[in-house]
XYZ file of C-alpha atoms in Angstrom:
667
model
C 204.340 195.252 104.787
C 204.437 197.989 101.953
C 200.446 198.376 102.545
C 200.712 198.906 105.915
C 203.510 201.311 105.865
C 201.476 203.124 103.137
C 198.686 203.339 105.373
C 200.934 204.793 108.271
C 202.239 207.594 105.921
C 198.615 208.175 104.654
C 197.562 208.765 108.638
C 200.284 211.073 109.209
C 199.780 213.117 106.179
C 195.949 213.462 107.306
C 197.150 214.853 110.799
C 200.008 217.194 109.361
C 197.384 218.584 107.151
C 195.214 218.890 110.013
C 197.918 220.283 112.567
C 199.184 222.818 110.108
C 198.044 226.514 111.162
C 196.961 229.172 108.651
C 200.714 230.515 108.384
C 202.650 227.363 107.159
C 199.986 225.600 105.068
C 196.881 226.725 103.156
C 194.810 226.034 106.351
C 191.727 224.153 104.535
C 192.407 220.760 106.844
C 193.781 223.301 109.835
C 192.516 220.867 113.025
C 191.890 223.992 115.146
C 189.785 225.583 112.210
C 187.890 221.791 112.458
C 186.938 222.199 115.837
C 186.186 226.194 115.339
C 183.618 225.095 112.476
C 182.193 222.495 114.889
C 181.666 225.253 117.355
C 179.986 227.475 115.152
C 177.672 224.582 113.753
C 176.558 223.871 117.462
C 176.462 227.677 117.890
C 174.405 228.168 114.599
C 171.884 224.899 116.183
C 171.097 227.038 119.098
C 170.160 230.087 117.326
C 167.246 228.539 115.460
C 163.925 229.929 117.089
C 160.939 228.486 116.554
C 161.186 225.025 115.221
C 158.196 223.385 113.852
C 155.460 222.240 116.251
C 155.519 218.446 114.885
C 159.230 217.611 116.044
C 159.776 220.865 118.445
C 160.501 218.582 121.479
C 163.274 216.500 119.831
C 164.778 219.493 118.296
C 164.893 221.161 121.201
C 166.496 218.192 123.125
C 169.009 217.608 120.052
C 170.140 221.478 120.678
C 170.617 220.914 124.407
C 172.819 217.324 123.781
C 175.117 219.383 121.148
C 175.600 222.055 123.611
C 177.124 219.302 125.864
C 179.916 218.994 123.556
C 181.044 222.650 123.651
C 183.387 222.190 126.843
C 184.855 219.056 125.167
C 185.950 220.912 121.832
C 187.078 223.866 123.808
C 189.564 221.751 125.589
C 190.658 219.859 122.290
C 191.425 223.493 120.916
C 193.289 223.932 123.727
C 195.652 220.855 123.363
C 196.026 221.693 119.685
C 197.136 225.397 120.182
C 199.911 223.565 122.528
C 200.666 220.778 119.917
C 201.479 223.610 117.366
C 203.052 225.715 119.456
C 205.676 222.984 120.814
C 206.616 221.476 117.530
C 205.290 217.905 118.161
C 205.513 215.495 115.523
C 202.224 213.657 114.591
C 202.407 210.186 115.805
C 199.845 207.084 115.304
C 197.622 208.531 118.366
C 197.202 212.020 117.091
C 196.299 210.161 113.413
C 193.538 208.488 115.616
C 192.611 211.560 117.185
C 192.693 213.372 113.786
C 189.925 210.583 112.081
C 187.584 210.604 115.057
C 187.277 214.623 114.756
C 186.516 214.139 111.142
C 183.795 211.221 112.206
C 182.826 213.813 114.741
C 182.308 216.570 112.392
C 180.379 214.566 109.843
C 177.791 213.578 112.685
C 177.403 217.286 113.820
C 176.789 218.100 110.086
C 174.200 215.416 109.809
C 172.516 217.203 112.906
C 172.587 220.912 111.814
C 171.442 219.497 108.606
C 168.382 218.032 110.510
C 167.542 221.076 112.778
C 167.650 223.158 109.783
C 165.217 221.152 107.978
C 162.758 221.001 111.318
C 163.353 225.173 111.267
C 162.734 225.800 107.733
C 160.832 223.282 105.983
C 157.245 223.244 104.945
C 155.010 222.548 107.708
C 152.981 220.179 105.873
C 155.824 218.234 104.615
C 156.922 217.603 107.937
C 153.573 216.556 109.510
C 152.948 214.258 106.329
C 156.526 212.714 106.485
C 156.739 212.726 110.621
C 157.961 209.020 110.843
C 160.591 209.543 108.442
C 162.102 212.684 109.732
C 161.978 211.004 113.125
C 164.050 207.744 111.824
C 166.607 210.714 111.043
C 166.554 211.902 114.430
C 167.448 207.973 115.329
C 170.214 208.053 112.725
C 171.636 211.205 114.132
C 171.299 210.160 117.389
C 173.811 206.820 116.502
C 175.659 208.943 114.900
C 176.952 211.144 117.412
C 176.725 208.179 120.010
C 178.997 206.243 117.690
C 181.583 209.101 117.475
C 181.610 209.021 121.465
C 182.081 205.395 121.595
C 184.926 205.807 119.338
C 186.553 208.797 121.098
C 190.114 208.134 122.319
C 189.410 209.008 125.695
C 192.858 207.605 127.287
C 194.845 209.618 124.874
C 192.785 212.963 125.068
C 194.246 214.997 128.447
C 190.389 215.986 129.027
C 189.228 217.394 132.680
C 187.141 215.271 134.665
C 184.145 217.715 134.505
C 184.169 217.310 130.784
C 184.197 213.537 130.982
C 181.071 213.528 132.914
C 179.561 215.943 130.401
C 180.296 213.081 127.653
C 179.194 210.344 129.649
C 176.132 212.073 130.347
C 175.436 212.643 126.795
C 176.228 209.609 125.883
C 173.567 208.232 128.047
C 171.210 210.163 126.854
C 171.189 209.321 123.366
C 171.589 205.879 124.353
C 167.962 206.343 125.887
C 166.747 208.553 122.980
C 167.612 205.876 120.666
C 165.475 203.427 122.564
C 162.561 205.449 122.819
C 159.765 205.433 120.463
C 158.472 209.152 120.272
C 154.583 208.834 120.617
C 152.694 210.243 117.800
C 150.289 212.953 117.612
C 147.531 210.693 117.086
C 144.970 213.348 116.242
C 147.021 215.059 113.846
C 148.067 211.971 111.929
C 144.542 210.666 111.890
C 142.949 213.985 110.913
C 145.996 214.353 107.825
C 144.988 210.379 107.053
C 141.065 211.627 106.613
C 141.687 214.794 104.461
C 143.796 212.844 102.229
C 141.178 209.867 101.888
C 140.008 209.645 98.322
C 136.432 208.753 99.320
C 135.747 211.037 102.576
C 132.940 212.922 101.596
C 131.490 214.392 105.051
C 130.122 218.024 104.988
C 132.318 218.630 108.224
C 135.280 218.475 106.585
C 136.320 222.257 106.888
C 136.381 221.596 110.773
C 139.476 218.972 110.112
C 140.946 221.437 107.946
C 140.796 224.647 110.553
C 141.895 222.015 113.566
C 145.238 221.134 111.260
C 145.534 224.560 110.290
C 145.843 225.456 113.911
C 147.750 222.336 115.050
C 150.186 223.702 112.043
C 150.153 226.823 112.653
C 149.192 227.709 109.364
C 146.052 230.165 110.087
C 147.354 233.640 109.643
C 148.297 235.211 106.364
C 152.308 235.632 107.510
C 152.351 231.758 108.192
C 150.668 230.900 104.828
C 152.866 232.938 102.533
C 155.902 231.438 104.666
C 154.603 227.858 104.105
C 153.940 228.927 100.172
C 157.714 229.660 99.990
C 158.605 226.854 102.041
C 156.263 224.321 99.298
C 157.853 226.212 96.659
C 161.238 225.073 97.688
C 160.224 221.570 98.233
C 158.824 221.249 95.017
C 161.556 222.430 93.331
C 164.022 220.100 95.621
C 161.926 216.859 94.225
C 161.192 217.863 90.926
C 163.341 215.245 89.299
C 162.963 212.610 92.019
C 160.747 209.670 92.006
C 156.843 208.996 91.862
C 156.116 208.541 95.759
C 158.169 212.103 96.526
C 156.125 213.551 93.828
C 152.758 212.240 95.047
C 153.816 213.177 98.707
C 154.487 217.086 97.099
C 150.905 216.859 95.536
C 149.444 216.303 98.746
C 151.019 219.181 100.665
C 150.333 221.478 97.643
C 146.651 219.948 97.932
C 146.489 220.572 101.631
C 147.967 224.220 101.367
C 145.395 225.075 99.048
C 142.817 224.037 101.379
C 144.150 225.884 104.515
C 144.402 229.248 101.877
C 140.632 228.514 100.797
C 139.878 228.305 104.818
C 141.107 231.648 105.261
C 139.721 233.154 102.388
C 142.913 233.665 100.370
C 143.086 233.569 96.514
C 145.533 230.975 95.391
C 147.877 232.689 93.724
C 150.749 230.053 94.689
C 154.425 230.085 92.921
C 153.701 226.694 92.415
C 151.102 227.152 89.762
C 153.231 227.626 86.921
C 154.226 230.070 84.188
C 150.890 232.292 84.934
C 151.802 232.834 88.643
C 155.621 233.596 87.699
C 154.521 236.120 85.312
C 152.443 237.423 88.020
C 155.063 237.580 90.227
C 157.160 239.870 88.083
C 154.742 242.023 87.386
C 154.084 242.135 91.535
C 157.624 243.542 91.469
C 157.234 246.781 90.309
C 155.116 247.109 93.772
C 159.069 247.597 95.231
C 158.622 251.210 93.612
C 155.553 251.901 95.299
C 155.438 253.324 98.989
C 154.846 250.507 101.448
C 151.655 252.467 103.076
C 149.913 251.988 99.621
C 150.066 248.244 99.495
C 147.358 246.219 100.803
C 148.667 243.881 103.438
C 146.256 240.911 102.128
C 147.253 241.416 98.245
C 150.739 243.178 98.499
C 149.319 245.335 95.626
C 148.339 248.901 95.235
C 145.312 249.616 96.629
C 142.414 251.286 94.271
C 139.740 250.923 96.809
C 141.138 251.603 100.363
C 139.198 251.011 103.370
C 139.319 251.188 107.181
C 138.242 248.595 109.239
C 137.486 248.714 113.282
C 140.938 248.317 114.510
C 142.064 251.454 112.508
C 144.139 249.012 109.578
C 143.446 250.158 106.120
C 142.700 247.239 103.342
C 141.932 246.901 99.692
C 137.804 246.591 99.993
C 138.078 243.569 97.683
C 140.597 241.469 100.022
C 139.238 242.733 103.317
C 135.706 241.690 102.054
C 136.558 237.948 100.894
C 138.702 238.036 104.459
C 135.411 238.698 106.415
C 133.523 236.537 103.982
C 135.465 233.581 104.814
C 134.275 233.539 108.453
C 137.223 235.702 109.730
C 136.193 238.207 112.972
C 139.826 238.925 113.267
C 142.431 241.825 111.925
C 144.609 240.137 109.197
C 147.500 242.248 110.318
C 147.037 242.658 113.670
C 145.133 239.685 114.817
C 142.987 241.756 117.356
C 139.261 240.777 117.534
C 137.109 242.894 115.436
C 134.156 244.373 117.656
C 132.281 244.950 114.132
C 132.652 244.391 110.681
C 131.455 247.282 108.726
C 134.007 248.908 106.704
C 134.435 252.929 105.684
C 136.361 254.093 102.749
C 139.492 255.645 103.245
C 139.467 258.895 101.162
C 142.483 260.652 102.411
C 144.586 257.661 101.657
C 142.748 256.936 98.352
C 144.021 260.723 97.197
C 147.342 260.413 98.743
C 147.541 256.860 96.051
C 145.692 259.035 93.063
C 148.352 261.946 93.203
C 151.277 259.571 93.441
C 149.888 257.697 90.330
C 149.598 260.657 88.422
C 152.992 261.901 89.387
C 154.535 258.771 88.308
C 152.941 258.348 85.211
C 151.270 254.798 87.062
C 148.316 252.981 85.572
C 146.120 252.054 88.765
C 144.610 248.791 87.984
C 140.747 248.968 87.523
C 139.296 246.726 89.910
C 136.041 245.008 88.998
C 132.977 245.881 90.621
C 132.094 243.624 93.497
C 128.309 242.531 93.753
C 128.974 241.228 96.845
C 127.525 243.771 99.556
C 129.015 244.981 102.740
C 128.017 241.750 105.252
C 127.656 244.705 108.168
C 125.002 246.572 106.529
C 123.652 244.116 103.796
C 119.882 242.975 103.056
C 121.208 239.838 104.057
C 121.521 241.340 107.780
C 117.788 242.517 107.477
C 116.640 239.081 106.253
C 118.596 237.304 109.082
C 117.109 239.732 111.836
C 113.468 239.397 110.239
C 113.997 235.383 110.058
C 115.116 235.394 113.860
C 112.325 237.335 115.113
C 110.118 234.804 113.201
C 111.465 232.065 115.486
C 110.013 233.572 118.423
C 106.519 233.478 116.284
C 103.361 231.703 117.864
C 102.408 230.401 114.778
C 104.197 226.989 113.774
C 104.186 227.442 110.290
C 105.917 230.851 110.357
C 108.568 229.121 112.714
C 109.049 226.276 110.345
C 109.657 229.082 107.177
C 111.983 230.712 109.193
C 114.045 227.471 110.174
C 113.752 226.215 106.741
C 115.259 229.659 105.546
C 118.056 229.729 108.098
C 119.068 226.215 107.219
C 119.479 227.066 103.475
C 121.244 230.246 104.212
C 123.802 228.274 106.950
C 125.048 226.403 104.354
C 125.449 228.991 101.777
C 128.482 230.850 103.019
C 130.485 231.774 105.937
C 129.382 235.214 105.927
C 125.763 233.955 106.300
C 126.753 231.479 109.208
C 128.637 234.638 110.958
C 125.794 236.765 110.538
C 123.013 234.320 112.013
C 125.234 233.725 115.202
C 125.675 237.317 115.495
C 121.793 238.649 115.415
C 121.268 235.846 118.101
C 119.900 232.689 116.162
C 121.439 229.953 117.823
C 119.782 230.144 121.428
C 116.379 229.867 119.873
C 117.162 227.344 117.165
C 118.385 225.028 120.206
C 115.539 226.005 122.220
C 112.916 224.721 119.338
C 115.138 221.647 118.906
C 113.614 219.800 121.872
C 109.872 219.972 120.182
C 107.996 216.932 118.911
C 107.623 217.905 115.076
C 110.239 215.368 113.577
C 110.183 217.351 110.409
C 111.266 220.659 112.433
C 113.949 218.711 114.461
C 115.480 217.715 110.821
C 115.685 221.023 109.472
C 116.926 222.839 112.944
C 119.566 220.028 113.486
C 120.727 220.489 109.675
C 120.895 224.012 110.312
C 123.425 223.623 113.847
C 125.725 221.168 111.600
C 126.067 224.039 109.145
C 126.455 226.958 111.737
C 129.035 224.663 113.649
C 131.471 224.848 110.499
C 132.338 228.000 111.781
C 134.776 228.009 115.032
C 133.506 230.335 117.138
C 129.659 228.823 116.386
C 130.838 225.579 117.781
C 131.010 227.098 121.365
C 128.297 229.040 121.155
C 126.228 226.091 120.038
C 127.781 223.909 123.251
C 127.429 226.443 125.871
C 123.665 226.741 124.723
C 122.922 223.317 125.615
C 122.577 222.030 122.410
C 124.701 218.839 122.884
C 122.248 216.716 124.844
C 119.540 217.329 122.746
C 121.135 216.789 119.362
C 122.020 213.422 121.250
C 118.114 212.868 121.743
C 117.411 213.528 117.975
C 120.281 211.019 117.210
C 118.154 208.333 119.049
C 114.641 209.089 118.086
C 114.590 211.195 115.115
C 114.020 210.985 111.194
C 116.893 208.727 109.367
C 118.035 212.070 107.807
C 118.018 213.848 111.397
C 119.980 210.851 112.849
C 122.729 211.238 110.015
C 122.850 214.896 110.545
C 123.021 214.916 114.325
C 125.972 212.420 114.397
C 127.675 214.777 111.574
C 127.059 217.815 113.881
C 128.336 216.059 117.022
C 131.664 215.368 114.472
C 131.890 218.837 114.060
C 131.350 219.916 117.346
C 133.782 217.628 118.901
C 137.021 219.182 117.078
C 136.768 221.277 120.307
C 138.515 219.207 122.886
C 135.845 220.489 125.746
C 132.918 219.225 123.650
C 134.399 215.662 123.077
C 134.130 215.202 127.016
C 130.772 216.851 126.987
C 129.403 214.332 124.360
C 130.607 211.600 126.161
C 129.513 212.595 129.225
C 126.050 213.297 127.824
C 125.999 209.534 126.855
C 126.297 210.574 123.194
C 128.598 207.241 122.103
C 125.811 204.545 122.546
C 123.586 205.926 119.529
C 126.419 206.859 117.654
C 127.214 202.808 117.902
C 123.780 201.835 117.139
C 123.870 204.023 114.012
C 127.231 202.608 112.864
C 125.376 198.999 113.518
C 122.024 199.983 111.805
C 121.997 203.049 110.113
C 121.844 203.706 106.365
C 125.365 204.062 104.626
C 125.248 207.500 104.993
C 124.236 207.629 108.392
C 127.072 204.897 109.200
C 129.839 207.107 107.143
C 129.103 210.083 109.864
C 128.648 207.527 112.548
C 132.107 206.411 112.278
C 133.523 209.823 111.169
C 132.251 210.981 114.801
C 133.197 208.177 116.795
C 137.117 208.461 115.334
C 136.861 212.266 116.776
C 135.297 211.527 119.885
C 137.655 208.309 120.660
C 140.923 210.395 120.492
C 139.854 211.465 124.065
C 141.013 208.594 126.053
C 138.074 208.265 128.597
C 135.764 208.288 125.192
C 137.821 205.076 124.017
C 137.004 203.393 127.076
C 133.451 204.051 126.899
C 133.235 202.921 123.448
C 135.032 199.668 124.080
C 132.482 199.416 126.943
C 129.754 200.068 125.054
C 130.437 197.627 122.203
C 132.120 199.832 119.298
C 134.252 196.553 117.894
C 131.904 194.125 116.644
C 130.263 197.014 114.157
C 133.922 198.022 113.298
C 134.612 194.313 112.454
C 131.645 194.329 110.431
C 132.737 197.316 108.271
C 136.024 195.472 107.643
C 134.180 192.573 106.308
C 131.762 194.181 104.103
C 133.713 195.676 101.366
C 130.759 196.982 100.137
C 130.947 199.877 102.519
C 133.888 201.544 101.553
C 135.016 202.296 105.182
C 137.840 199.957 105.952
C 140.205 202.782 106.525
C 137.617 204.856 108.934
C 137.096 201.253 110.628
C 140.962 200.702 110.866
C 141.830 204.284 112.085
C 139.447 203.932 114.957
C 140.657 200.250 115.735
C 144.205 201.510 115.955
C 143.151 203.943 118.595
C 141.118 200.989 120.319
C 144.346 199.029 120.174
C 146.692 201.521 122.082
C 144.278 200.862 125.012
C 144.453 197.908 127.225
C 140.797 196.637 127.236
C 140.794 197.241 123.770
C 143.708 194.978 122.817
C 142.294 192.381 124.798
C 138.982 191.893 122.986
C 140.077 192.483 119.011
C 143.550 190.597 119.714
C 141.821 187.432 118.661
C 143.060 184.909 115.961
C 140.249 185.684 113.586
C 141.165 189.480 113.801
C 144.449 189.182 113.162
C 143.589 186.900 110.233
C 141.421 189.642 108.614
C 144.324 192.436 109.159
C 146.514 189.862 106.895
C 143.950 189.495 104.638
C 143.830 193.172 104.212
C 147.636 193.882 103.969
C 147.754 191.174 101.533
C 144.473 192.259 99.276
C 143.277 195.493 100.087
C 144.220 199.293 98.541
C 147.347 200.809 99.221
C 145.591 202.899 102.099
C 144.061 200.031 103.440
C 147.258 198.152 103.717
C 149.030 200.882 105.503
C 146.101 201.085 108.082
C 146.207 197.426 108.394
C 149.979 197.486 109.059
C 150.061 199.971 111.508
C 147.536 198.216 113.471
C 149.467 194.980 113.745
C 152.338 197.041 114.731
C 150.628 198.371 117.568
C 149.121 194.954 118.692
C 152.525 193.430 118.397
C 154.247 196.333 120.103
C 152.396 194.772 123.330
C 152.016 191.303 122.876
C 154.433 188.984 120.975
C 151.209 186.104 120.399
C 150.149 189.031 117.954
C 152.999 188.916 115.831
C 153.407 185.023 115.879
C 149.752 184.895 114.662
C 150.489 187.348 111.989
C 153.480 185.647 110.991
C 151.605 181.915 110.874
C 148.979 183.724 108.816
C 151.510 184.581 106.208
C 152.134 188.037 106.974
C 155.804 188.135 106.242
C 155.773 187.912 102.517
C 153.307 190.608 102.031
C 154.872 192.841 104.213
C 158.121 192.449 101.999
C 155.933 192.968 99.190
C 154.883 196.619 100.694
C 158.597 197.559 101.517
C 158.959 197.410 97.770
C 155.880 199.012 96.470
C 153.683 200.568 99.099
C 153.048 203.625 99.893
C 155.809 205.862 101.950
C 154.042 205.644 104.804
C 153.149 201.883 104.571
C 156.673 201.014 103.843
C 158.123 202.612 107.017
C 155.519 200.526 108.917
C 156.136 197.290 107.240
C 159.938 197.858 107.528
C 159.165 198.630 111.677
C 156.880 195.788 111.701
C 159.526 193.234 110.391
C 162.452 194.914 112.643
C 160.009 194.221 115.779
C 159.373 190.733 114.634
C 163.410 189.760 114.103
C 164.431 191.302 117.644
C 161.416 189.610 119.354
C 162.884 186.847 121.457
C 159.581 184.750 121.415
C 159.500 184.487 118.128
C 161.803 181.894 115.901
C 164.293 183.158 113.479
C 162.641 184.377 110.391
C 163.955 183.031 107.427
C 165.065 185.715 104.921
C 164.322 185.443 101.377
């Protein structure tokens, strides 16, 4: 009895502390203040603009649901004011309300922390940890829902209208808890390919560009902001476990690739003491007039030049930007009508005067050996080569094609120059010739040219895709390999995926996957993965017989393409026709063997395929259990990769709640 009385006394003390106003108490536990804090949390959540794309929909839904609580909090606040002004003595009912408010506040705090993460955290990290972030959303839904379930409705004199809003929110959260948000499969698979250690396709830049666009990391401002977010991430994870360190390294690695594609030097704050020193040196620029600083490097300009939009940049910085394949102004985003640059003598004189007046030594720039791409010998050579493509002499054409192939491989600068000079139409026209050697050189040149985003559209518009498919059917082995790689690069664009499928390009790719060289099989599987991201192409691939050669890749470990095959099979498993074909016992057994004996990445992919199959057919789960998958999944939950652990836990949870499967013995 003494313990019970003590608990009651504690409840009253909590309530008295909550009900005290600022004049009679210290105000730290003021109930009205607590309600005000919750209102501020919801208003803060509503003020976030521009959530990361990977979880934007979920964030917007959560904010909308939180706002449904505002009328409830306002009515509770009014009730508390009445309690204080009438000098009401607290009782057990009030103590129950006090405890409930504390629980609700904790739930809202978890919600706002999650929303802040999705607003300001590294975009790459959120994409890489997409499933973990979704788990946090479901945890938040569970906490808020539990708070609403525990709300002492019969003791709260709230209006019917507010009660209806609370019920509405309760129903929405219940639905959200049951719903499994579909992943952006293309994003997930692209990231898997980028981080795959054995992926060596020469079309990697196309995937990086697509990822950069999906994650909104393709402008200078985006990349600067992401660099700061990654620096914070690295600092926060510095003392954490090996799995977190691995994730941070992956994030840093991909950010560096984005910067490389954008033509930006890697001067990240993540590079250690040297970069810190550079940051300190750059702090001097705070004293320098803003108009003297290059918008790209943020350093004082020694050789300012003007580009087509009228903006001024340091020559070296803008030259790297242009030579990386960009055709827009870094500051305004406007498309450049021409790429020549002109010295800004007036600004240079002002900078020199300021330096002399302030005893500031202008940094000496190394002489840039790179010629201006708009008026260089390269432009003259390219123009001459394109003229040779129209020659009536086959040997002249062949020599020009070989040289164009080499130039298109060397730099983004060359690829832009060849396209701008009109080189793509004659190349596509000559691709139909009967000379297999010329075909091989041309299809390789088109592959190289297609690495530029704008060139993908030009190549497709000129009618190259059906001709490339023809070379894929009848060309030399090398021509077939490079045709497959070209189709992969072109299919980065959704409209080109459709065009390849409609042009009957999937059957020869499957034939190359079945009968090609190891290099050819790797190019084919990469192209097929990109194409079957399109639903119609997925159906075409299933009907054409893609599954048997994929299963062969799983069985022949010497080909080292298990991850690629499983990635496509995961997409196939999401299609009803595909599930019917691959759901056999022998395939489930193969998957379980990979879960048992494969590399960490193999295990992750195989677990994902079993999860996809099992989510639609309980017999697949039962078969996997019969082949002993349970013990292997438990092992993965202990020492697998981060993503593999999540997949394994999801699969175990699915097995445990499936009514068609006997109770699983927990060891």
